[in-house]
Coordinates of C-alpha atoms in Angstrom, one line a residue:
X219 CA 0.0 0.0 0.0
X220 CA 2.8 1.8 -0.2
X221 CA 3.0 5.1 -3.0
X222 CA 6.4 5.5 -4.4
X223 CA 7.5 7.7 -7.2
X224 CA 11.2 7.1 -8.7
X225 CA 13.2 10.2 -9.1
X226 CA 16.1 8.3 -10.0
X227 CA 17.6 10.5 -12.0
X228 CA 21.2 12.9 -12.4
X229 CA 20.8 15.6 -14.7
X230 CA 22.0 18.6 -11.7
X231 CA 25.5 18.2 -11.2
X232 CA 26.8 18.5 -7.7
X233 CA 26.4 21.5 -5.6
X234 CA 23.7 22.9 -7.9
X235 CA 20.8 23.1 -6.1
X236 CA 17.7 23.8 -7.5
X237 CA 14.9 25.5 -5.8
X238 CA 12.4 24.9 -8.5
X239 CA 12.7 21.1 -8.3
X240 CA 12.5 20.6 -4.8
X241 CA 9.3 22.7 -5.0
X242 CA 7.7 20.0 -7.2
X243 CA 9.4 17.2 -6.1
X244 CA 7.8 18.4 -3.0
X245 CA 4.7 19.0 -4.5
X246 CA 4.6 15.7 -5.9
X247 CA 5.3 13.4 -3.2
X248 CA 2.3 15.6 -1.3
X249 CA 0.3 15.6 -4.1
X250 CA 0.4 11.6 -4.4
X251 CA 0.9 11.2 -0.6
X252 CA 4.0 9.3 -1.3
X253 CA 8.0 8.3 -1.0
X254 CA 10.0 9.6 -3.2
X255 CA 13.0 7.5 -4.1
X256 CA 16.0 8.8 -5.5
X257 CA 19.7 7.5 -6.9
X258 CA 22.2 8.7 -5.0
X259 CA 24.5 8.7 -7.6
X260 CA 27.1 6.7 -10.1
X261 CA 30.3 8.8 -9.6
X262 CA 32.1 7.5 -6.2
X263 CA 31.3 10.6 -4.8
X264 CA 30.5 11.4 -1.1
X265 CA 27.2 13.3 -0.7
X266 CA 27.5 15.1 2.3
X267 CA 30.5 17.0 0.7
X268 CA 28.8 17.4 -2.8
X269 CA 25.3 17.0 -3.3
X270 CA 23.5 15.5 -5.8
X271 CA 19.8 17.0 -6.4
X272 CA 17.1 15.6 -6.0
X273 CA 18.9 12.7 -3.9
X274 CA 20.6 15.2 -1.5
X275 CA 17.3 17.5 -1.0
X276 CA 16.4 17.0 2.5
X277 CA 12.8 16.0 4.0
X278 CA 11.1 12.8 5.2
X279 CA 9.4 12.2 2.2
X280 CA 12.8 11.3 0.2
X281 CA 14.9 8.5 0.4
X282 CA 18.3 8.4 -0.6
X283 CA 19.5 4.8 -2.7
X284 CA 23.2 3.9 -2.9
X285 CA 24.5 0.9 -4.7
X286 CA 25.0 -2.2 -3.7
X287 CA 27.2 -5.0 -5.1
X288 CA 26.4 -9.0 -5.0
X289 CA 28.4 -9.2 -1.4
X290 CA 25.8 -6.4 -0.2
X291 CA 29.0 -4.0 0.4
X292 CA 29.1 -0.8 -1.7
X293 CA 29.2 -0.7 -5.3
X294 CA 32.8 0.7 -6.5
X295 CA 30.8 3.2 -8.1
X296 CA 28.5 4.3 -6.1
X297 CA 27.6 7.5 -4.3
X298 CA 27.6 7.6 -0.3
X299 CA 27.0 9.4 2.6
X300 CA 27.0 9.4 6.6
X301 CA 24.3 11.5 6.5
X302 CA 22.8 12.2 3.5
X303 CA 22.6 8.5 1.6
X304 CA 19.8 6.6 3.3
X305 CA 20.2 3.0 2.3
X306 CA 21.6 0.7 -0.2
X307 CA 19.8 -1.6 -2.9
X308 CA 21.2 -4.3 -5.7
X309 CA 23.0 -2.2 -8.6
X310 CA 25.2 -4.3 -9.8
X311 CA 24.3 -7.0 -12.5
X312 CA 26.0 -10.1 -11.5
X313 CA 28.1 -11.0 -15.4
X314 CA 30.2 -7.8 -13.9

């Protein structure tokens, strides 16, 4: 019974934040009364040092999805963060 919507997506490179997106992503997950789940990103960057929108936005409604590899550790490639990456899923096909 759970509503989700998949932001998964990178086109606002780090430390551009973007008032107008988290307005209606916002809007949105209000709108629909639901999650809003979000990549945290495919760089091996650290997201508490440089954001990545709409991942990095802040508020209960988003979750934050790193990478994960087939030993459930981090994918090589994947975004992180303490603080602003909330969990990890499967990324990784397992040919690689």
């Amino acid at each position: 019974g759970v509503k989700i919507i998949n932001l998964s997506m990178k086109f606002i490179s780090p430390l551009q934040y973007s008032q107008v997106l988290q307005d209606a992503a916002f809007e949105l997950s209000n709108q629909y009364d639901s999650l809003l789940i979000c990549a945290a990103g495919n760089d091996t960057l650290d997201n508490d040092s440089l954001p990545l929108y709409p991942a990095s936005y802040d508020g209960d409604a988003i979750i934050s999805v790193a990478a994960s590899d087939i030993d459930n550790s981090l994918a090589p490639f994947s975004h992180y963060g303490k603080n602003s990456v909330d969990l990890a899923a499967p990324g990784v096909a397992l040919d690689m």
